[in-house]
JSON list of C-alpha atoms in Angstrom, two decimals:
[
{"chain": "A", "resi": 1, "resn": "UNK", "atom": "CA", "xyz": [21.95, 12.76, 1.03]},
{"chain": "A", "resi": 2, "resn": "UNK", "atom": "CA", "xyz": [19.66, 14.63, 3.97]},
{"chain": "A", "resi": 3, "resn": "UNK", "atom": "CA", "xyz": [19.93, 17.76, 2.20]},
{"chain": "A", "resi": 4, "resn": "UNK", "atom": "CA", "xyz": [16.53, 18.92, 2.83]},
{"chain": "A", "resi": 5, "resn": "UNK", "atom": "CA", "xyz": [16.89, 22.38, 2.63]},
{"chain": "A", "resi": 6, "resn": "UNK", "atom": "CA", "xyz": [18.40, 22.35, -0.44]},
{"chain": "A", "resi": 7, "resn": "UNK", "atom": "CA", "xyz": [15.65, 19.71, -1.91]},
{"chain": "A", "resi": 8, "resn": "UNK", "atom": "CA", "xyz": [13.09, 21.74, -0.51]},
{"chain": "A", "resi": 9, "resn": "UNK", "atom": "CA", "xyz": [14.36, 25.14, -2.38]},
{"chain": "A", "resi": 10, "resn": "UNK", "atom": "CA", "xyz": [14.64, 23.05, -5.60]},
{"chain": "A", "resi": 11, "resn": "UNK", "atom": "CA", "xyz": [10.85, 22.01, -5.28]},
{"chain": "A", "resi": 12, "resn": "UNK", "atom": "CA", "xyz": [9.71, 25.21, -4.45]},
{"chain": "A", "resi": 13, "resn": "UNK", "atom": "CA", "xyz": [11.56, 26.91, -7.53]},
{"chain": "A", "resi": 14, "resn": "UNK", "atom": "CA", "xyz": [9.82, 24.01, -9.83]},
{"chain": "A", "resi": 15, "resn": "UNK", "atom": "CA", "xyz": [6.38, 25.10, -8.52]},
{"chain": "A", "resi": 16, "resn": "UNK", "atom": "CA", "xyz": [7.55, 29.09, -8.95]},
{"chain": "A", "resi": 17, "resn": "UNK", "atom": "CA", "xyz": [8.22, 27.81, -12.73]},
{"chain": "A", "resi": 18, "resn": "UNK", "atom": "CA", "xyz": [5.14, 26.18, -13.15]},
{"chain": "A", "resi": 19, "resn": "UNK", "atom": "CA", "xyz": [2.37, 26.35, -10.51]},
{"chain": "A", "resi": 20, "resn": "UNK", "atom": "CA", "xyz": [0.41, 23.42, -12.04]},
{"chain": "A", "resi": 21, "resn": "UNK", "atom": "CA", "xyz": [3.56, 21.18, -11.59]},
{"chain": "A", "resi": 22, "resn": "UNK", "atom": "CA", "xyz": [1.82, 18.66, -9.23]},
{"chain": "A", "resi": 23, "resn": "UNK", "atom": "CA", "xyz": [4.48, 16.17, -9.06]},
{"chain": "A", "resi": 24, "resn": "UNK", "atom": "CA", "xyz": [6.60, 19.05, -7.15]},
{"chain": "A", "resi": 25, "resn": "UNK", "atom": "CA", "xyz": [3.83, 19.37, -4.55]},
{"chain": "A", "resi": 26, "resn": "UNK", "atom": "CA", "xyz": [3.70, 15.48, -3.90]},
{"chain": "A", "resi": 27, "resn": "UNK", "atom": "CA", "xyz": [7.25, 15.27, -3.85]},
{"chain": "A", "resi": 28, "resn": "UNK", "atom": "CA", "xyz": [7.53, 18.52, -1.14]},
{"chain": "A", "resi": 29, "resn": "UNK", "atom": "CA", "xyz": [4.73, 16.67, 0.87]},
{"chain": "A", "resi": 30, "resn": "UNK", "atom": "CA", "xyz": [7.11, 13.15, 0.57]},
{"chain": "A", "resi": 31, "resn": "UNK", "atom": "CA", "xyz": [9.98, 15.56, 1.82]},
{"chain": "A", "resi": 32, "resn": "UNK", "atom": "CA", "xyz": [7.95, 16.68, 5.06]},
{"chain": "A", "resi": 33, "resn": "UNK", "atom": "CA", "xyz": [6.93, 13.44, 5.41]},
{"chain": "A", "resi": 34, "resn": "UNK", "atom": "CA", "xyz": [10.21, 12.15, 6.05]},
{"chain": "A", "resi": 35, "resn": "UNK", "atom": "CA", "xyz": [10.69, 15.16, 8.26]},
{"chain": "A", "resi": 36, "resn": "UNK", "atom": "CA", "xyz": [7.74, 14.36, 10.40]},
{"chain": "A", "resi": 37, "resn": "UNK", "atom": "CA", "xyz": [6.07, 17.58, 8.96]},
{"chain": "A", "resi": 38, "resn": "UNK", "atom": "CA", "xyz": [2.67, 15.97, 7.56]},
{"chain": "A", "resi": 39, "resn": "UNK", "atom": "CA", "xyz": [0.71, 19.02, 8.72]},
{"chain": "A", "resi": 40, "resn": "UNK", "atom": "CA", "xyz": [2.36, 20.90, 6.04]},
{"chain": "A", "resi": 41, "resn": "UNK", "atom": "CA", "xyz": [2.25, 18.29, 3.33]},
{"chain": "A", "resi": 42, "resn": "UNK", "atom": "CA", "xyz": [-1.42, 17.69, 3.48]},
{"chain": "A", "resi": 43, "resn": "UNK", "atom": "CA", "xyz": [-2.32, 20.70, 2.21]},
{"chain": "A", "resi": 44, "resn": "UNK", "atom": "CA", "xyz": [0.08, 20.41, -0.88]},
{"chain": "A", "resi": 45, "resn": "UNK", "atom": "CA", "xyz": [-1.26, 17.00, -1.42]},
{"chain": "A", "resi": 46, "resn": "UNK", "atom": "CA", "xyz": [-4.89, 18.47, -1.65]},
{"chain": "A", "resi": 47, "resn": "UNK", "atom": "CA", "xyz": [-3.67, 21.20, -3.90]},
{"chain": "A", "resi": 48, "resn": "UNK", "atom": "CA", "xyz": [-2.10, 18.35, -6.12]},
{"chain": "A", "resi": 49, "resn": "UNK", "atom": "CA", "xyz": [-5.62, 16.71, -6.21]},
{"chain": "A", "resi": 50, "resn": "UNK", "atom": "CA", "xyz": [-7.26, 19.70, -7.46]},
{"chain": "A", "resi": 51, "resn": "UNK", "atom": "CA", "xyz": [-4.51, 19.93, -10.33]},
{"chain": "A", "resi": 52, "resn": "UNK", "atom": "CA", "xyz": [-4.91, 16.24, -10.86]},
{"chain": "A", "resi": 53, "resn": "UNK", "atom": "CA", "xyz": [-7.87, 14.50, -9.75]},
{"chain": "A", "resi": 54, "resn": "UNK", "atom": "CA", "xyz": [-7.55, 11.24, -11.68]},
{"chain": "A", "resi": 55, "resn": "UNK", "atom": "CA", "xyz": [-3.71, 10.72, -10.60]},
{"chain": "A", "resi": 56, "resn": "UNK", "atom": "CA", "xyz": [-3.73, 7.48, -8.64]},
{"chain": "A", "resi": 57, "resn": "UNK", "atom": "CA", "xyz": [-0.43, 8.39, -6.96]},
{"chain": "A", "resi": 58, "resn": "UNK", "atom": "CA", "xyz": [-1.69, 11.64, -5.60]},
{"chain": "A", "resi": 59, "resn": "UNK", "atom": "CA", "xyz": [-4.67, 9.94, -3.91]},
{"chain": "A", "resi": 60, "resn": "UNK", "atom": "CA", "xyz": [-2.52, 7.09, -2.62]},
{"chain": "A", "resi": 61, "resn": "UNK", "atom": "CA", "xyz": [0.05, 9.65, -0.90]},
{"chain": "A", "resi": 62, "resn": "UNK", "atom": "CA", "xyz": [-3.01, 11.36, 0.44]},
{"chain": "A", "resi": 63, "resn": "UNK", "atom": "CA", "xyz": [-4.28, 8.22, 1.85]},
{"chain": "A", "resi": 64, "resn": "UNK", "atom": "CA", "xyz": [-0.87, 7.17, 3.49]},
{"chain": "A", "resi": 65, "resn": "UNK", "atom": "CA", "xyz": [-0.78, 10.76, 5.13]},
{"chain": "A", "resi": 66, "resn": "UNK", "atom": "CA", "xyz": [-4.50, 10.56, 6.28]},
{"chain": "A", "resi": 67, "resn": "UNK", "atom": "CA", "xyz": [-3.82, 7.04, 7.79]},
{"chain": "A", "resi": 68, "resn": "UNK", "atom": "CA", "xyz": [-0.72, 8.30, 9.60]},
{"chain": "A", "resi": 69, "resn": "UNK", "atom": "CA", "xyz": [-2.99, 11.12, 10.79]},
{"chain": "A", "resi": 70, "resn": "UNK", "atom": "CA", "xyz": [-5.68, 8.46, 11.90]},
{"chain": "A", "resi": 71, "resn": "UNK", "atom": "CA", "xyz": [-8.21, 9.86, 9.80]},
{"chain": "A", "resi": 72, "resn": "UNK", "atom": "CA", "xyz": [-9.63, 6.53, 8.87]},
{"chain": "A", "resi": 73, "resn": "UNK", "atom": "CA", "xyz": [-12.83, 7.23, 6.65]},
{"chain": "A", "resi": 74, "resn": "UNK", "atom": "CA", "xyz": [-10.97, 9.72, 4.75]},
{"chain": "A", "resi": 75, "resn": "UNK", "atom": "CA", "xyz": [-7.91, 7.83, 4.18]},
{"chain": "A", "resi": 76, "resn": "UNK", "atom": "CA", "xyz": [-10.04, 4.97, 3.00]},
{"chain": "A", "resi": 77, "resn": "UNK", "atom": "CA", "xyz": [-11.40, 6.72, 0.59]},
{"chain": "A", "resi": 78, "resn": "UNK", "atom": "CA", "xyz": [-8.28, 8.05, -0.81]},
{"chain": "A", "resi": 79, "resn": "UNK", "atom": "CA", "xyz": [-6.67, 4.81, -1.09]},
{"chain": "A", "resi": 80, "resn": "UNK", "atom": "CA", "xyz": [-9.79, 3.19, -2.70]},
{"chain": "A", "resi": 81, "resn": "UNK", "atom": "CA", "xyz": [-9.63, 5.91, -5.22]},
{"chain": "A", "resi": 82, "resn": "UNK", "atom": "CA", "xyz": [-6.25, 5.33, -5.97]},
{"chain": "A", "resi": 83, "resn": "UNK", "atom": "CA", "xyz": [-6.64, 1.61, -6.28]},
{"chain": "A", "resi": 84, "resn": "UNK", "atom": "CA", "xyz": [-9.70, 2.31, -8.34]},
{"chain": "A", "resi": 85, "resn": "UNK", "atom": "CA", "xyz": [-8.11, 4.63, -10.99]},
{"chain": "A", "resi": 86, "resn": "UNK", "atom": "CA", "xyz": [-4.94, 2.14, -11.24]},
{"chain": "A", "resi": 87, "resn": "UNK", "atom": "CA", "xyz": [-6.09, -1.34, -10.53]},
{"chain": "A", "resi": 88, "resn": "UNK", "atom": "CA", "xyz": [-3.32, -3.10, -12.11]},
{"chain": "A", "resi": 89, "resn": "UNK", "atom": "CA", "xyz": [-1.07, -1.25, -9.58]},
{"chain": "A", "resi": 90, "resn": "UNK", "atom": "CA", "xyz": [-0.04, -4.20, -7.21]},
{"chain": "A", "resi": 91, "resn": "UNK", "atom": "CA", "xyz": [1.24, -1.69, -4.38]},
{"chain": "A", "resi": 92, "resn": "UNK", "atom": "CA", "xyz": [-2.04, 0.31, -4.40]},
{"chain": "A", "resi": 93, "resn": "UNK", "atom": "CA", "xyz": [-4.32, -2.89, -4.15]},
{"chain": "A", "resi": 94, "resn": "UNK", "atom": "CA", "xyz": [-1.81, -4.25, -1.52]},
{"chain": "A", "resi": 95, "resn": "UNK", "atom": "CA", "xyz": [-1.87, -1.08, 0.49]},
{"chain": "A", "resi": 96, "resn": "UNK", "atom": "CA", "xyz": [-5.96, -0.60, 0.35]},
{"chain": "A", "resi": 97, "resn": "UNK", "atom": "CA", "xyz": [-6.30, -4.22, 1.39]},
{"chain": "A", "resi": 98, "resn": "UNK", "atom": "CA", "xyz": [-4.30, -3.85, 4.21]},
{"chain": "A", "resi": 99, "resn": "UNK", "atom": "CA", "xyz": [-5.78, -0.53, 5.33]},
{"chain": "A", "resi": 100, "resn": "UNK", "atom": "CA", "xyz": [-9.19, -2.35, 5.11]},
{"chain": "A", "resi": 101, "resn": "UNK", "atom": "CA", "xyz": [-7.72, -5.11, 7.30]},
{"chain": "A", "resi": 102, "resn": "UNK", "atom": "CA", "xyz": [-6.14, -2.77, 9.88]},
{"chain": "A", "resi": 103, "resn": "UNK", "atom": "CA", "xyz": [-9.53, -1.04, 10.50]},
{"chain": "A", "resi": 104, "resn": "UNK", "atom": "CA", "xyz": [-11.34, -4.31, 10.94]},
{"chain": "A", "resi": 105, "resn": "UNK", "atom": "CA", "xyz": [-12.54, -5.28, 7.35]},
{"chain": "A", "resi": 106, "resn": "UNK", "atom": "CA", "xyz": [-10.95, -8.57, 6.86]},
{"chain": "A", "resi": 107, "resn": "UNK", "atom": "CA", "xyz": [-13.45, -9.94, 4.32]},
{"chain": "A", "resi": 108, "resn": "UNK", "atom": "CA", "xyz": [-13.23, -6.71, 2.05]},
{"chain": "A", "resi": 109, "resn": "UNK", "atom": "CA", "xyz": [-9.43, -6.70, 2.64]},
{"chain": "A", "resi": 110, "resn": "UNK", "atom": "CA", "xyz": [-9.31, -10.34, 1.03]},
{"chain": "A", "resi": 111, "resn": "UNK", "atom": "CA", "xyz": [-11.83, -9.39, -1.76]},
{"chain": "A", "resi": 112, "resn": "UNK", "atom": "CA", "xyz": [-9.32, -6.70, -2.70]},
{"chain": "A", "resi": 113, "resn": "UNK", "atom": "CA", "xyz": [-6.21, -8.99, -2.48]},
{"chain": "A", "resi": 114, "resn": "UNK", "atom": "CA", "xyz": [-7.47, -11.55, -4.29]},
{"chain": "A", "resi": 115, "resn": "UNK", "atom": "CA", "xyz": [-8.29, -9.52, -7.08]},
{"chain": "A", "resi": 116, "resn": "UNK", "atom": "CA", "xyz": [-4.71, -8.22, -6.96]},
{"chain": "A", "resi": 117, "resn": "UNK", "atom": "CA", "xyz": [-3.39, -11.59, -6.94]},
{"chain": "A", "resi": 118, "resn": "UNK", "atom": "CA", "xyz": [-5.44, -12.88, -9.84]},
{"chain": "A", "resi": 119, "resn": "UNK", "atom": "CA", "xyz": [-4.00, -9.66, -11.77]},
{"chain": "A", "resi": 120, "resn": "UNK", "atom": "CA", "xyz": [-0.68, -10.26, -10.26]},
{"chain": "A", "resi": 121, "resn": "UNK", "atom": "CA", "xyz": [-0.37, -13.97, -9.57]},
{"chain": "A", "resi": 122, "resn": "UNK", "atom": "CA", "xyz": [3.38, -14.24, -8.75]},
{"chain": "A", "resi": 123, "resn": "UNK", "atom": "CA", "xyz": [3.26, -11.10, -6.16]},
{"chain": "A", "resi": 124, "resn": "UNK", "atom": "CA", "xyz": [4.96, -12.45, -3.50]},
{"chain": "A", "resi": 125, "resn": "UNK", "atom": "CA", "xyz": [3.99, -9.95, -0.67]},
{"chain": "A", "resi": 126, "resn": "UNK", "atom": "CA", "xyz": [0.27, -10.35, -2.07]},
{"chain": "A", "resi": 127, "resn": "UNK", "atom": "CA", "xyz": [0.60, -14.12, -1.70]},
{"chain": "A", "resi": 128, "resn": "UNK", "atom": "CA", "xyz": [2.03, -14.02, 1.92]},
{"chain": "A", "resi": 129, "resn": "UNK", "atom": "CA", "xyz": [-0.72, -11.35, 2.77]},
{"chain": "A", "resi": 130, "resn": "UNK", "atom": "CA", "xyz": [-3.49, -13.77, 1.85]},
{"chain": "A", "resi": 131, "resn": "UNK", "atom": "CA", "xyz": [-1.81, -16.54, 3.25]},
{"chain": "A", "resi": 132, "resn": "UNK", "atom": "CA", "xyz": [-1.52, -14.86, 6.72]},
{"chain": "A", "resi": 133, "resn": "UNK", "atom": "CA", "xyz": [-4.96, -13.56, 6.57]},
{"chain": "A", "resi": 134, "resn": "UNK", "atom": "CA", "xyz": [-6.60, -16.87, 5.48]},
{"chain": "A", "resi": 135, "resn": "UNK", "atom": "CA", "xyz": [-4.66, -18.45, 8.50]},
{"chain": "A", "resi": 136, "resn": "UNK", "atom": "CA", "xyz": [-5.94, -15.71, 10.84]},
{"chain": "A", "resi": 137, "resn": "UNK", "atom": "CA", "xyz": [-9.41, -16.39, 9.62]},
{"chain": "A", "resi": 138, "resn": "UNK", "atom": "CA", "xyz": [-9.07, -19.97, 10.55]},
{"chain": "A", "resi": 139, "resn": "UNK", "atom": "CA", "xyz": [-8.93, -20.99, 6.57]},
{"chain": "A", "resi": 140, "resn": "UNK", "atom": "CA", "xyz": [-5.96, -23.27, 6.41]},
{"chain": "A", "resi": 141, "resn": "UNK", "atom": "CA", "xyz": [-6.70, -25.09, 3.66]},
{"chain": "A", "resi": 142, "resn": "UNK", "atom": "CA", "xyz": [-6.68, -21.73, 1.58]},
{"chain": "A", "resi": 143, "resn": "UNK", "atom": "CA", "xyz": [-3.79, -20.22, 3.74]},
{"chain": "A", "resi": 144, "resn": "UNK", "atom": "CA", "xyz": [-1.63, -23.53, 2.41]},
{"chain": "A", "resi": 145, "resn": "UNK", "atom": "CA", "xyz": [-2.74, -23.00, -0.95]},
{"chain": "A", "resi": 146, "resn": "UNK", "atom": "CA", "xyz": [-1.15, -19.74, -1.08]},
{"chain": "A", "resi": 147, "resn": "UNK", "atom": "CA", "xyz": [2.04, -20.65, 0.90]},
{"chain": "A", "resi": 148, "resn": "UNK", "atom": "CA", "xyz": [2.60, -23.36, -1.56]},
{"chain": "A", "resi": 149, "resn": "UNK", "atom": "CA", "xyz": [2.62, -20.93, -4.15]},
{"chain": "A", "resi": 150, "resn": "UNK", "atom": "CA", "xyz": [4.99, -18.90, -2.20]},
{"chain": "A", "resi": 151, "resn": "UNK", "atom": "CA", "xyz": [7.18, -21.76, -1.77]},
{"chain": "A", "resi": 152, "resn": "UNK", "atom": "CA", "xyz": [7.41, -22.40, -5.60]},
{"chain": "A", "resi": 153, "resn": "UNK", "atom": "CA", "xyz": [8.26, -18.65, -6.05]},
{"chain": "A", "resi": 154, "resn": "UNK", "atom": "CA", "xyz": [10.90, -18.38, -3.37]},
{"chain": "A", "resi": 155, "resn": "UNK", "atom": "CA", "xyz": [11.67, -21.66, -1.95]},
{"chain": "A", "resi": 156, "resn": "UNK", "atom": "CA", "xyz": [14.95, -20.22, -0.11]},
{"chain": "A", "resi": 157, "resn": "UNK", "atom": "CA", "xyz": [12.95, -17.25, 1.72]},
{"chain": "A", "resi": 158, "resn": "UNK", "atom": "CA", "xyz": [13.17, -17.88, 5.43]},
{"chain": "A", "resi": 159, "resn": "UNK", "atom": "CA", "xyz": [9.91, -16.37, 6.22]},
{"chain": "A", "resi": 160, "resn": "UNK", "atom": "CA", "xyz": [8.15, -18.21, 3.55]},
{"chain": "A", "resi": 161, "resn": "UNK", "atom": "CA", "xyz": [9.61, -21.32, 4.92]},
{"chain": "A", "resi": 162, "resn": "UNK", "atom": "CA", "xyz": [8.52, -20.74, 8.32]},
{"chain": "A", "resi": 163, "resn": "UNK", "atom": "CA", "xyz": [4.69, -19.77, 7.17]},
{"chain": "A", "resi": 164, "resn": "UNK", "atom": "CA", "xyz": [4.94, -23.21, 5.23]},
{"chain": "A", "resi": 165, "resn": "UNK", "atom": "CA", "xyz": [6.17, -25.01, 7.99]},
{"chain": "A", "resi": 166, "resn": "UNK", "atom": "CA", "xyz": [3.63, -23.42, 10.54]},
{"chain": "A", "resi": 167, "resn": "UNK", "atom": "CA", "xyz": [0.69, -23.99, 8.45]},
{"chain": "A", "resi": 168, "resn": "UNK", "atom": "CA", "xyz": [1.71, -27.55, 7.92]},
{"chain": "A", "resi": 169, "resn": "UNK", "atom": "CA", "xyz": [2.22, -28.07, 11.68]},
{"chain": "A", "resi": 170, "resn": "UNK", "atom": "CA", "xyz": [-1.55, -26.53, 12.18]},
{"chain": "A", "resi": 171, "resn": "UNK", "atom": "CA", "xyz": [-3.01, -28.50, 9.50]},
{"chain": "A", "resi": 172, "resn": "UNK", "atom": "CA", "xyz": [-1.40, -31.86, 11.02]},
{"chain": "A", "resi": 173, "resn": "UNK", "atom": "CA", "xyz": [-3.10, -31.20, 14.09]}
]
């Protein structure tokens, strides 16, 4: 609703009532993210990590903040830890894989995304990403296998149709 001050006040009230309620810290940090105030959110996420060192969502939130802050190595550690703590959460594996790829580690990215795909074989975002990564790597055979799986799951999706047609055209050359 855009009532930033009211939301912030409510989170701070929750923290006064229970300073160990780390979800409020994460929510305040997210509120700051929306307001482009990540520098104020980072200490809150670090405090949340002290309170909940094994909560994947806290590591994930910190990792995303660190990516935005261009702190590559620390961001990768946080994103990897989130995925390790909750490997059955496809979002954590996806974001970690995308980050690896973005930082030039395509082979590791593909390995992580393959693992996520085995756990979540119908996750269209993972399938699409794997198809494009294999395409970009020059492995059109595997890329088209993923595109075919996507076509079975979402045959009317224009982006999936475009990817599939593009891969077929490349394969015919």
